Each structure stands twice: as C-alpha cells, then as structure tokens.
Short mmCIF file of C-alpha atoms in Angstrom, two decimals:
data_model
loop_
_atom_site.label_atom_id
_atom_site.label_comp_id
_atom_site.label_asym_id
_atom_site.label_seq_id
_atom_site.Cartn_x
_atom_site.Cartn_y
_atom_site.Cartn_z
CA UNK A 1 4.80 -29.68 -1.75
CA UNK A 2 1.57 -30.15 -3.24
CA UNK A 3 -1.87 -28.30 -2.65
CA UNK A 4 -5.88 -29.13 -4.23
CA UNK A 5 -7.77 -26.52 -3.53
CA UNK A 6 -11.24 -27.65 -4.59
CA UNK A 7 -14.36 -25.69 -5.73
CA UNK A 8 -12.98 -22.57 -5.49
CA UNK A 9 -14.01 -19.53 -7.45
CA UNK A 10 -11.66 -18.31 -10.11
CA UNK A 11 -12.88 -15.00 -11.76
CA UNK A 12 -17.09 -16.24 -12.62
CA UNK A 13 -16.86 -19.82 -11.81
CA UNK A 14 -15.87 -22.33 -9.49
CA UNK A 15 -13.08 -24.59 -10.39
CA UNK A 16 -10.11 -26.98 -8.67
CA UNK A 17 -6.34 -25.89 -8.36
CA UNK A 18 -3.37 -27.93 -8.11
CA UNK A 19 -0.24 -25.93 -6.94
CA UNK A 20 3.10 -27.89 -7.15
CA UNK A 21 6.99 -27.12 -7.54
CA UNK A 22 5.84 -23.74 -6.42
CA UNK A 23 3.67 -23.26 -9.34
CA UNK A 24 0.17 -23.00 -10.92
CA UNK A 25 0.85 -27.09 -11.80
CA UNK A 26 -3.43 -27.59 -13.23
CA UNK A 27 -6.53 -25.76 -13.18
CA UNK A 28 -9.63 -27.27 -13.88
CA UNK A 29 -13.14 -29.60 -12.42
CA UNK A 30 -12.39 -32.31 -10.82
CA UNK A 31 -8.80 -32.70 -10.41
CA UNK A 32 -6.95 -35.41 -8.27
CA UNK A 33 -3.59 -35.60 -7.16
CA UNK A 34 -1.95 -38.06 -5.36
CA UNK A 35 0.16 -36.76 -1.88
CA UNK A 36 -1.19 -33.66 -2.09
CA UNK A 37 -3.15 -31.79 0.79
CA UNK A 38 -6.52 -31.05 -0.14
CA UNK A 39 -8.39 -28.10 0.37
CA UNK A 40 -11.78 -27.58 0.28
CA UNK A 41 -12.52 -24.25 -1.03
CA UNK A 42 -16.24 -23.91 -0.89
CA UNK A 43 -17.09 -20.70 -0.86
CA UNK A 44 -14.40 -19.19 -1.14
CA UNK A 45 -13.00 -16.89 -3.28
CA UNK A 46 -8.85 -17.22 -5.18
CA UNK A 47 -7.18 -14.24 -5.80
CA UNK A 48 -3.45 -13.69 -6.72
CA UNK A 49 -1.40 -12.17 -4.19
CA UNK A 50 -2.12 -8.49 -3.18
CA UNK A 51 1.04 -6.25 -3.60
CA UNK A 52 2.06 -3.24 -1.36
CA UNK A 53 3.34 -0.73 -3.16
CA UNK A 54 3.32 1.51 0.27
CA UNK A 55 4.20 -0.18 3.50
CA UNK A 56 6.32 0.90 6.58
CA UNK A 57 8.26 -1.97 7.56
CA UNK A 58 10.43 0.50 9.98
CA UNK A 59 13.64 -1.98 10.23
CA UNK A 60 15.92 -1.11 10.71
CA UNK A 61 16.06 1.42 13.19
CA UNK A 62 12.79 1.78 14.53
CA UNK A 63 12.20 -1.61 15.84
CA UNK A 64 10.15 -0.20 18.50
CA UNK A 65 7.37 0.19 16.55
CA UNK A 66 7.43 -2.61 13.75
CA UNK A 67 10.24 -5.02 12.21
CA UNK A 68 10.49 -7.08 9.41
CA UNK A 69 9.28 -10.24 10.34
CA UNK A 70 6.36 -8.61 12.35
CA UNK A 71 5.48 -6.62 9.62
CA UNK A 72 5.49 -8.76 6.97
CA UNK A 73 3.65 -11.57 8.97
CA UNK A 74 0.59 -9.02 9.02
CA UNK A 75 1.28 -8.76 5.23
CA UNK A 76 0.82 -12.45 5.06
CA UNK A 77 -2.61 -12.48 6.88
CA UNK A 78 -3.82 -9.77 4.90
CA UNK A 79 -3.43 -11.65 2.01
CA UNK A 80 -0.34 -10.05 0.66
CA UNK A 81 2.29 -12.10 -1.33
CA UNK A 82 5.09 -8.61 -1.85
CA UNK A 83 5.25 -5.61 -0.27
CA UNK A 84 7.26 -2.78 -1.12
CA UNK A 85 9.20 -1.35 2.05
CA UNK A 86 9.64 2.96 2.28
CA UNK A 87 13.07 3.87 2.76
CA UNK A 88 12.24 6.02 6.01
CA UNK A 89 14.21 4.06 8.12
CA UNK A 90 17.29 4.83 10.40
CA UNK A 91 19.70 4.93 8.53
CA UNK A 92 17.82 5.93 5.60
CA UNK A 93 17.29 3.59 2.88
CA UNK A 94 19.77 6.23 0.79
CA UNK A 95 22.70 3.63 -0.06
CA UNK A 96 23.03 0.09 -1.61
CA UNK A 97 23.95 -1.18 1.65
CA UNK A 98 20.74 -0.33 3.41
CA UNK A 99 18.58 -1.41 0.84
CA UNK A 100 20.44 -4.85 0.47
CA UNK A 101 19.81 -5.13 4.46
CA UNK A 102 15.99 -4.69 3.96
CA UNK A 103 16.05 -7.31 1.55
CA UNK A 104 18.10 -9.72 3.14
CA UNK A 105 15.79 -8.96 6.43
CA UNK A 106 12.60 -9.98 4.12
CA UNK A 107 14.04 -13.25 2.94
CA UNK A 108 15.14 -14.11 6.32
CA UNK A 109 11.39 -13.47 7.62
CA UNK A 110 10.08 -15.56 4.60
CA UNK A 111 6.65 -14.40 4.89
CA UNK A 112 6.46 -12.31 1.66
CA UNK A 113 9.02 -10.90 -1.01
CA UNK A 114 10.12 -7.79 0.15
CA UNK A 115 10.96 -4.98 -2.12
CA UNK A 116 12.88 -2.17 -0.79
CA UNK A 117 11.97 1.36 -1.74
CA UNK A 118 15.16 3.85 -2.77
CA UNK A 119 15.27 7.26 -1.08
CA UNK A 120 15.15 9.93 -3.68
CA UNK A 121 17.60 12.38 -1.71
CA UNK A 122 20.15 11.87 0.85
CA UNK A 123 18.66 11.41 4.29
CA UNK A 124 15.03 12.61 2.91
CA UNK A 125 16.75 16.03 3.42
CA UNK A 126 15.97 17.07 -0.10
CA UNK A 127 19.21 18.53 -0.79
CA UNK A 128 20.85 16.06 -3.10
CA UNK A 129 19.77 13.07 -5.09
CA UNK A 130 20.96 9.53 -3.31
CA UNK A 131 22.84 6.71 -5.05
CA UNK A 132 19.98 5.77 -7.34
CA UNK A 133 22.14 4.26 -9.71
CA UNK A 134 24.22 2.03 -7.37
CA UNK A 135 21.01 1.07 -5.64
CA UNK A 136 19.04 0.15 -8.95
CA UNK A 137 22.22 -2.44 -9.71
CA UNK A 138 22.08 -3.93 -6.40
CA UNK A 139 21.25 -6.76 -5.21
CA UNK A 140 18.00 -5.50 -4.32
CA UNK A 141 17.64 -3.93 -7.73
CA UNK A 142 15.24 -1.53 -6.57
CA UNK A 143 13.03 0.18 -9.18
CA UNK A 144 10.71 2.57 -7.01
CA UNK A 145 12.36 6.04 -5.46
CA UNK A 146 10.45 7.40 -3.05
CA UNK A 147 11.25 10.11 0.01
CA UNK A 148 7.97 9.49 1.63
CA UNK A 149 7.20 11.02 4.74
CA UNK A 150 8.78 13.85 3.08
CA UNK A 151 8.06 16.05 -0.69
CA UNK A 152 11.13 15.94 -2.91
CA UNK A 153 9.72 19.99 -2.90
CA UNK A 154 12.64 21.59 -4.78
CA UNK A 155 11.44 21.27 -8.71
CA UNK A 156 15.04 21.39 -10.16
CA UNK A 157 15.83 18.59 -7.73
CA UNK A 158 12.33 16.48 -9.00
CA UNK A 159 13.22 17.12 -12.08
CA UNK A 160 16.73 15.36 -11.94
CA UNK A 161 15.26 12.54 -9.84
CA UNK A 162 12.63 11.94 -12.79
CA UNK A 163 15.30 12.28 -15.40
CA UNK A 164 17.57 9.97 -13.78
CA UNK A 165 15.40 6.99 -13.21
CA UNK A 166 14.46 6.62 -17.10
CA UNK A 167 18.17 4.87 -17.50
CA UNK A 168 16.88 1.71 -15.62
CA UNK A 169 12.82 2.03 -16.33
CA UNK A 170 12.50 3.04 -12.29
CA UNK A 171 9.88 5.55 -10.83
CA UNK A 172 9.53 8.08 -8.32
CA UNK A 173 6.99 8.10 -5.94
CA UNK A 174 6.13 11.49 -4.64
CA UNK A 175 4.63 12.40 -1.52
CA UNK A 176 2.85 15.49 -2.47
CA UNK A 177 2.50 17.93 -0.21
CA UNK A 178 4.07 21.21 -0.61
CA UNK A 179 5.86 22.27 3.07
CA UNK A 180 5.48 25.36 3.25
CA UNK A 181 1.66 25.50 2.95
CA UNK A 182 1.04 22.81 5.97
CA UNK A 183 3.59 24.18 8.42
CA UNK A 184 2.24 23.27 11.72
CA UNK A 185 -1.08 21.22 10.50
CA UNK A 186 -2.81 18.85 12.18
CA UNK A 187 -6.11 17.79 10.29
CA UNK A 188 -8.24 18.58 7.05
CA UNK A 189 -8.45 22.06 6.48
CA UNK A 190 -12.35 22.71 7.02
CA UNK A 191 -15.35 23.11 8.69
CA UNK A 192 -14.14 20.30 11.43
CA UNK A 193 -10.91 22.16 11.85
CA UNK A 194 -12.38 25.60 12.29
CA UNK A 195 -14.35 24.27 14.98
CA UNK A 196 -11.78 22.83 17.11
CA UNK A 197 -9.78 24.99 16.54
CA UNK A 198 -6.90 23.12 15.07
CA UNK A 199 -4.79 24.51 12.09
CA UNK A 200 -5.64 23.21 8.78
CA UNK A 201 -4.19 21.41 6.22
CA UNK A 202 -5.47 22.31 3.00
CA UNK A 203 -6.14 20.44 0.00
CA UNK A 204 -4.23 22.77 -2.21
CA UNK A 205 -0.89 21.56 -0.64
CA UNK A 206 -1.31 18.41 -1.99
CA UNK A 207 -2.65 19.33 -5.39
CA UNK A 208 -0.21 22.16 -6.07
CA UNK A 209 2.93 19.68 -6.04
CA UNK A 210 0.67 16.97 -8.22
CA UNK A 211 -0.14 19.23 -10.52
CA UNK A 212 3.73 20.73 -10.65
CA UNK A 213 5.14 16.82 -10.91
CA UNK A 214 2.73 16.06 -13.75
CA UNK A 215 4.04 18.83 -16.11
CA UNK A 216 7.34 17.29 -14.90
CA UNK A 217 7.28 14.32 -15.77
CA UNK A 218 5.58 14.56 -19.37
CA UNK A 219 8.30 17.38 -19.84
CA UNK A 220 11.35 15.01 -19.50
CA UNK A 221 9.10 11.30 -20.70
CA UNK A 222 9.54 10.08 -17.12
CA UNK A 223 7.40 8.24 -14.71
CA UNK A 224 5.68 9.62 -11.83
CA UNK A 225 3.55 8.06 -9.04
CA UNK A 226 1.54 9.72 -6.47
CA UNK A 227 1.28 7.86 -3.10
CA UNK A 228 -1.87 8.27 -1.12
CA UNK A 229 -3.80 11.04 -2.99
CA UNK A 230 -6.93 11.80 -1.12
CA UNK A 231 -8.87 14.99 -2.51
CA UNK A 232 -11.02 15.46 -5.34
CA UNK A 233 -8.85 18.31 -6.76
CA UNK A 234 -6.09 15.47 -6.99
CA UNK A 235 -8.17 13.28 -8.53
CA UNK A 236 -8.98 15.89 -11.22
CA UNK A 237 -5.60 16.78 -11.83
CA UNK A 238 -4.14 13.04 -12.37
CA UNK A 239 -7.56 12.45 -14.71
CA UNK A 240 -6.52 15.40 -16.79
CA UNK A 241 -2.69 14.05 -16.65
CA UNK A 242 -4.00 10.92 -18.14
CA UNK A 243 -6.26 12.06 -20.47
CA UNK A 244 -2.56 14.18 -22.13
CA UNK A 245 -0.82 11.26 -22.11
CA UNK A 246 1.15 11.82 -19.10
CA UNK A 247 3.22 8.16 -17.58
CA UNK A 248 1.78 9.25 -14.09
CA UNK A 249 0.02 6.73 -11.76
CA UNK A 250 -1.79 7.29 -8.19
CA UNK A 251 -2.55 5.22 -5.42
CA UNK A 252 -5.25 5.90 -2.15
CA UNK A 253 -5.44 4.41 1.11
CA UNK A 254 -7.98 2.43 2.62
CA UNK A 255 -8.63 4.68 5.07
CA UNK A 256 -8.64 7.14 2.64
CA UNK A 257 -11.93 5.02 0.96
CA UNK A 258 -13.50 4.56 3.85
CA UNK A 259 -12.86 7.53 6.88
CA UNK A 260 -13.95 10.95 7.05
CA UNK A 261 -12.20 14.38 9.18
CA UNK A 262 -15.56 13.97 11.34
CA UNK A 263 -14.02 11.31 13.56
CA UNK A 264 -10.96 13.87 14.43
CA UNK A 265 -13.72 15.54 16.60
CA UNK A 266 -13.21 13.38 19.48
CA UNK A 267 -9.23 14.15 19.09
CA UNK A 268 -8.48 10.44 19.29
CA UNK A 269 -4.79 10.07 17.56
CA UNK A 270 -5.63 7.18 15.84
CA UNK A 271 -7.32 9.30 13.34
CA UNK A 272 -3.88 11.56 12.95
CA UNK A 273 -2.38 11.13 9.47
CA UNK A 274 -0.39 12.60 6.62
CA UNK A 275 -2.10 13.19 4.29
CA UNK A 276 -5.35 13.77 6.71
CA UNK A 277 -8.54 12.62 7.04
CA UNK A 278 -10.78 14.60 4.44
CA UNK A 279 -14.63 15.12 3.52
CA UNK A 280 -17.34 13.40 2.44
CA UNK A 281 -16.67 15.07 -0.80
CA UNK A 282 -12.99 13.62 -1.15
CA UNK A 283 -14.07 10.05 -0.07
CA UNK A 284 -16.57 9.86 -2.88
CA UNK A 285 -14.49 11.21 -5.43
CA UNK A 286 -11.58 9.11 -4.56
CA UNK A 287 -13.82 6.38 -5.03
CA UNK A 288 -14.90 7.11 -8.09
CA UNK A 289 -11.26 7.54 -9.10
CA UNK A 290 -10.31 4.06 -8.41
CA UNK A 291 -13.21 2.23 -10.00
CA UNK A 292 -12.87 4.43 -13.19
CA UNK A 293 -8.96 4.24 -13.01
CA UNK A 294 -8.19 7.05 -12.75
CA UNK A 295 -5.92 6.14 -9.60
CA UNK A 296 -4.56 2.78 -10.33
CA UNK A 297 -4.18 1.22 -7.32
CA UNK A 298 -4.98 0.71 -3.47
CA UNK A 299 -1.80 1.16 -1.20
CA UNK A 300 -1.78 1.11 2.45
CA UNK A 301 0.55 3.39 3.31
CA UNK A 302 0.99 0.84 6.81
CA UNK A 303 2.26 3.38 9.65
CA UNK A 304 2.77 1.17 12.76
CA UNK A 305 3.99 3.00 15.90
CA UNK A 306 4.76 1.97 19.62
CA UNK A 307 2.17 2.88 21.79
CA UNK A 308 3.24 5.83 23.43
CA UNK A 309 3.65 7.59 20.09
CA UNK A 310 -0.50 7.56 19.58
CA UNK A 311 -1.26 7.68 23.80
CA UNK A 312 -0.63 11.20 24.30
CA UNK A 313 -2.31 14.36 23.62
CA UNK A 314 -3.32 15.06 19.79
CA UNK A 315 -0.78 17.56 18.74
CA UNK A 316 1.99 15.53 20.19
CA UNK A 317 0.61 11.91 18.16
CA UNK A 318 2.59 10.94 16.06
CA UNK A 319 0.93 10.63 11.79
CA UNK A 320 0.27 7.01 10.63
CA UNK A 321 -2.51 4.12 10.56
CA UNK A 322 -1.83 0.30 10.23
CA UNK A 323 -3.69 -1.53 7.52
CA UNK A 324 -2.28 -4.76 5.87
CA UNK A 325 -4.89 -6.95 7.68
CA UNK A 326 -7.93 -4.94 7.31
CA UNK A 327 -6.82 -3.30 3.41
CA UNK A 328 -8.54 -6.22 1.87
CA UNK A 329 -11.87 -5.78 3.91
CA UNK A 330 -11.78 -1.86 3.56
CA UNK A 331 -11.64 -2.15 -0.43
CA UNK A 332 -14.93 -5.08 -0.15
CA UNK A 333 -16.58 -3.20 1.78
CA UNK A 334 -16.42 0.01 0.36
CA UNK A 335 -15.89 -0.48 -3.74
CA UNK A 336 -16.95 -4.13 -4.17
CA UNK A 337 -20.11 -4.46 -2.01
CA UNK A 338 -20.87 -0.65 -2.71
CA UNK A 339 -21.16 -2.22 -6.53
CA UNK A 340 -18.90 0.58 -7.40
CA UNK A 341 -16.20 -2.33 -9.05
CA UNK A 342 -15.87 -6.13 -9.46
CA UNK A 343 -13.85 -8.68 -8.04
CA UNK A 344 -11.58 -8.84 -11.09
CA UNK A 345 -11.30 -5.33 -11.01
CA UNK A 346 -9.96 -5.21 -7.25
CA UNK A 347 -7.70 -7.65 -8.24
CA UNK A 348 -6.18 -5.34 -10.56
CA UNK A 349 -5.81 -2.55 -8.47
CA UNK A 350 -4.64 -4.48 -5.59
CA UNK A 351 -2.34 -7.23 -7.22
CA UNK A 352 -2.21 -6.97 -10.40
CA UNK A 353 -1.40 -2.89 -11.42
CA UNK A 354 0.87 -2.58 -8.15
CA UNK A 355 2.98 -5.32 -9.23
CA UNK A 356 3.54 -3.83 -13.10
CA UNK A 357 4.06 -0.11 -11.16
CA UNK A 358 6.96 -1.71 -8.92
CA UNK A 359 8.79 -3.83 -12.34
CA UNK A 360 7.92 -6.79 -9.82
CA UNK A 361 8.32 -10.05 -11.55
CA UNK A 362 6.26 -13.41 -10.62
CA UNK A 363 3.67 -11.78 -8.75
CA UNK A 364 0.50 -10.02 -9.72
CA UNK A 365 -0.11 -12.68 -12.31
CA UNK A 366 -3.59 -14.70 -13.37
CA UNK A 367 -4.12 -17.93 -11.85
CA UNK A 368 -3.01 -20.07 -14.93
CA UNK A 369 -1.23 -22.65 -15.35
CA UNK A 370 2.78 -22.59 -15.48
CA UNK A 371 2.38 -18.71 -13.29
CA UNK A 372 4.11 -18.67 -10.06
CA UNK A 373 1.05 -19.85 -6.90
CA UNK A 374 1.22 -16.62 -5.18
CA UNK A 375 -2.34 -16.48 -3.60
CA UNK A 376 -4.99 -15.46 -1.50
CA UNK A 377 -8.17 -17.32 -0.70
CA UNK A 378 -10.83 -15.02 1.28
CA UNK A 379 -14.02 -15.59 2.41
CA UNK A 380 -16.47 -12.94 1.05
CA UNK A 381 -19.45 -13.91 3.13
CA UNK A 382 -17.48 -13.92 5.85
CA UNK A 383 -18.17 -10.85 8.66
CA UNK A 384 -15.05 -10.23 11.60
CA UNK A 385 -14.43 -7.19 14.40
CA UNK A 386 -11.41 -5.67 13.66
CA UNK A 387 -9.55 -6.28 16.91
CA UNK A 388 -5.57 -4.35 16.80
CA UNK A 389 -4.23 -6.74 20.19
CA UNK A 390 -5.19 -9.92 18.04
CA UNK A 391 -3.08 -8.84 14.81
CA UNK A 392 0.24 -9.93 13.65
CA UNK A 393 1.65 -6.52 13.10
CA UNK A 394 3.44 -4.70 16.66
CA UNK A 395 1.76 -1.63 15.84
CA UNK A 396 -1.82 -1.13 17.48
CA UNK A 397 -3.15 1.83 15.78
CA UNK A 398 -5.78 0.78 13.57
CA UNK A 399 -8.40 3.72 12.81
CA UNK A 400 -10.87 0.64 11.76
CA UNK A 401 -10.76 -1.03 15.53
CA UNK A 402 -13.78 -2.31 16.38
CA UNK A 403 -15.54 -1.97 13.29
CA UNK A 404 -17.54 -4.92 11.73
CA UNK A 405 -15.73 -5.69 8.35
CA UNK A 406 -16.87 -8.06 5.11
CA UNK A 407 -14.14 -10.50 4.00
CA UNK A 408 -11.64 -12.66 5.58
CA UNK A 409 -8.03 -14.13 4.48
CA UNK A 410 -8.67 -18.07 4.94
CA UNK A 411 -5.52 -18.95 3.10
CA UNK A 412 -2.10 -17.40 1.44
CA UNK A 413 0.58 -18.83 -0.74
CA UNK A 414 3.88 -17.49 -1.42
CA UNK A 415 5.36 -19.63 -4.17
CA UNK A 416 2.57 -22.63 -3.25
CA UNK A 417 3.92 -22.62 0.30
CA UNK A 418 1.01 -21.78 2.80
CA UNK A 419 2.22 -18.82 4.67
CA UNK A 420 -1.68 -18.99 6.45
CA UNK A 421 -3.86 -21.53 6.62
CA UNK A 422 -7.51 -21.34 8.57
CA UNK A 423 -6.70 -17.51 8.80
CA UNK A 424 -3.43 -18.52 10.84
CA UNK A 425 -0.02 -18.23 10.59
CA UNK A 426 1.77 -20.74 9.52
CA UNK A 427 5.57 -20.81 10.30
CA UNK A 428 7.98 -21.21 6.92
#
C-alpha cells in the first residue's frame, strides 16, 4: 500500500509524504509515486500518532460499557496510533494470562497497538504485589504497573512495587489519592462543595501520596508516574521532584485543562470524576505545568460507562469521562490556541513523551524517513460540536458535549494503513 499526502505541514513548513511498506518511504516537495493514492493535504496539519498512556478499554468484563474494538476505534478517530489499556478489568489485569488476552483483543480489533497496563497488587486490593515479573516476560511484555482506580496506599508495599520494576526498566503509575482522607467524597473540596452541601475531596489527598511516592522513588533509583494530577500543590511538588533529580513523571487530563468544579452545581453526573473537577486556580496551574514540563504529558484517563451508570442521581453516578475523540481538540484549544505551547511541543506531550514513558517502540517517532507511518493529519482551522451519540466509543459521557471545539482528525495511519480517512472509519 502506498499513500502521497501532498502539501502538508510538517513542523514550520509544508511538504509531500510518501508512506510505503508501512513506512516513512520519502519526504520532500514535489514527490510522485506511481500506484499510490494521493492525498491532498492542504491545510492540514501531520502529526505522529498520539499515545494513551491512560485509557479504559474495560474488556474484558465490563463489556457493557466499552470493549476493545469499540474503544480503540474512538482511539483511531481521535488520532491515536497506541493506547495503553488500565488493568481494572474483571478479572483484573493481575496475571500473564489476562494481560496476553488484552493484547490479543487489540490485535484482533486492529485499530491501534494496544498496550496492556500490569496491576501493581493482586485484585487492586493492595495487599500483595501481582506477578510483575511473569507479566513483564510475556507476551505482552508489559512495562507500565498501575492499580488505577485504586492508591497502592500502603508505603512498604509502594516501595517493593518501585523496587521491583527496576529489574526490567518498568514503571509504576500511581493513582494518588490517599483513602482515608476522601472517604465518602463526591467533588472538589471548596467553596462549590460547601454550598451544596456535598462532602469534599480535598487537594491534600492527592498531594500527600505524591509527595510520599517522590521521596520513594529517589530513595530506591526507581521510576514513578503520576496519572491525572490536577492541583497546583501537585504541580509544585513534582516541579520540586524534578528540580532534585527525582525519575518521576506526571500526566493531566483534558478535562482537567479545560473544566472547572463550577459545572458540578447543576449536579449533572457527567461532571463526576476521580480525581474531581477543581478551581480556576488548579486549571491554570496545571496548565502552566504542561507547557513548562513540568508534567510531561496529556493522558485521558477515558472512563466510558453504560448509561444507567451516569442517569441516576449524583451520589449514586458512577466516576469517569470519555475523551479519545475530543483529547486532541481540548489540548488546541486550551494550550495551543491559548499560545501557552506550540504544535511541536503538543506533539511531545501527546506522542512523543507518552511513548518513551510506556518503553513503546515504533511509535512516537518524527516523521522521517525509514520511521514507522504512524500518523495523524488534523485540521486546525477546522471548528465541530462535540456530539457523544455520533462517536465511535459505547460510552456517552462526554463532559465536553455540545461544546464548539478547534481541530479535527481528517486522517490516521497505523503502520501507513488508513485506519480513518475524511474523519471516518475505515475498516482494516
């Protein structure tokens, strides 16, 4: 298969791409190729595949609200060439048999690689550590440990985990939030809360177990990753982590960039997450985290879940957000068009740094030739309505629904196969 994309724009000028044998086969003005399908590219924009260090693929087990090939179809129109799938499945993602399932699930699908995520305990009951080992020399040969959902919150237990995973160069990828001190939460801890009168979840839980995992990991040389951090005390703590030469990395949410705890006043579940919805104050400095790099990348953290688990009464809702189709609009609209980073910078924190966190090989890479074609052609000028009913994914609980976004997939490539074309699917 062969594929000209013409006058495209590569990093600060516009150029022609040849993909062949499932490769970067020429880059330069003017090409020509004979047999292959030509694209014209005219303003538009080439990016290497985004990467999902975060997503919820919920096979198997929870079918009801997502599967494999649903799930990694809405990767595909989001742009996405890998996602990484969390291990909260049922059964757990805990053994080399499970994760090997995921896997073989993901090629089946053929939409994206799939990469599944490692539990760090047994059943995410944070009593014992799982089969790291045995599932770091599977098939699956997963690198990234992660009981999210759930804090690894026994320190003794972290520390093993870390200490464990510096044998095969793997990571563990902590959901901080410290149990104890959000019993029974159900927003940001705040002004909002103390006016509806729901209990809060304060920022403190998450920055306590941060701020614990930190002096963990530089204590035994390991690497640590924070998923979704969303306050400006995390922020703070992860800067200073850096600035001692700590091996810790961070990721935020869209949703995180963009949404505030002043929507949960209308006690819509849609806006129900873990971690929650925070201030003005949190959004800006998580922002500034990212463009600085202080947080390294942009993770979805994509929560789909059947209707009836978001249809109900607040405290009943169930915690989660989709976002694989709208990530890539979120991050334009509020870094890139904000001025706040460039294009080349989004592409590292959405492609480039995800891939290198994960130990993911062939994706991630610049658009050279001889480097695998995993990409992404988008539209910047381009304006859409987020709409959940039209989107590949089976859950329907987007928190940006209805909202008038900047930036649309035209075009992905897994391996120089189109996986969209026109903004559509297109079956493998």
């Amino acid at each position: 298969m062969k594929t000209l994309i013409q006058n495209v724009t590569v990093g600060g000028g516009q150029t022609d791409l040849l993909l062949a044998d499932g490769v970067v086969a020429a880059v330069g003005p003017g090409l020509s190729a004979d047999d292959a399908t030509v694209l014209d590219a005219t303003g538009l924009r080439a990016l290497p595949g985004l990467v999902d260090l975060h997503t919820h693929l919920r096979e198997p087990g929870r079918e009801d609200a997502e599967t494999v090939e649903s799930g990694t179809r809405s990767a595909a129109r989001g742009g996405y060439t890998s996602v990484f799938a969390m291990a909260n499945t049922l059964p757990v993602a805990d053994t080399a048999g499970v994760v090997e399932q995921v896997q073989r699930l993901g090629e089946e699908a053929g939409w994206v690689d799939v990469r599944p995520v490692g539990a760090v305990t047994v059943g995410l009951a944070g009593q014992q550590l799982a089969e790291l080992g045995a599932m770091a020399d599977s098939r699956a040969a997963v690198r990234v440990f992660s009981d999210d959902g759930h804090c690894v919150s026994d320190a003794v237990l972290m520390r093993r985990a870390l200490e464990y995973v510096k044998a095969f160069d793997g990571v563990i990828a902590q959901h901080a939030e410290e149990p104890r001190l959000t019993e029974g939460a159900q927003m940001n801890e705040g002004t909002v809360s103390a006016v509806l009168g729901l209990r809060g979840w304060p920022s403190v839980a998450e920055e306590a177990v941060i701020a614990r995992d930190v002096l963990l990991a530089d204590h035994v040389g390991s690497r640590l990753h924070v998923c979704h951090l969303s306050t400006r005390g995390s922020v703070e703590i992860v800067r200073w982590a850096k600035q001692r030469g700590v091996q810790v990395t961070a990721e935020v949410t869209p949703h995180h960039l963009l949404l505030t705890d002043e929507l949960v006043r209308g006690y819509d579940p849609v806006y129900k997450v873990n971690p929650p919805l925070r201030t003005q104050a949190d959004v800006e400095a998580v922002r500034e985290g990212l463009a600085d790099g202080t947080i390294d990348i942009v993770a979805t953290d994509h929560a789909p879940h059947p209707v009836e688990a978001k249809d109900c009464e607040w405290s009943a809702a169930a915690m989660g957000m989709t976002g694989l189709e709208t990530a890539l609009s979120v991050v334009q609209h509020t870094m890139v068009d904000t001025g706040l980073m460039g294009w080349d910078t989004l592409v590292d924190r959405m492609s480039s740094a995800p891939a290198r966190i994960g130990r993911l090989a062939g994706h991630g890479l610049p658009l050279e030739v001889g480097n695998p074609a995993n990409l992404v052609l988008v539209d910047p000028a381009a304006r859409w309505t987020v709409d959940p009913a039209a989107m590949a994914t089976a859950g329907r609980n987007s928190p940006f629904r209805g909202m008038e976004l900047p930036g649309k997939v035209v075009a992905t490539f897994l391996r120089g196969r189109p996986t969209v074309l026109d903004s559509e699917l297109v079956t493998p």
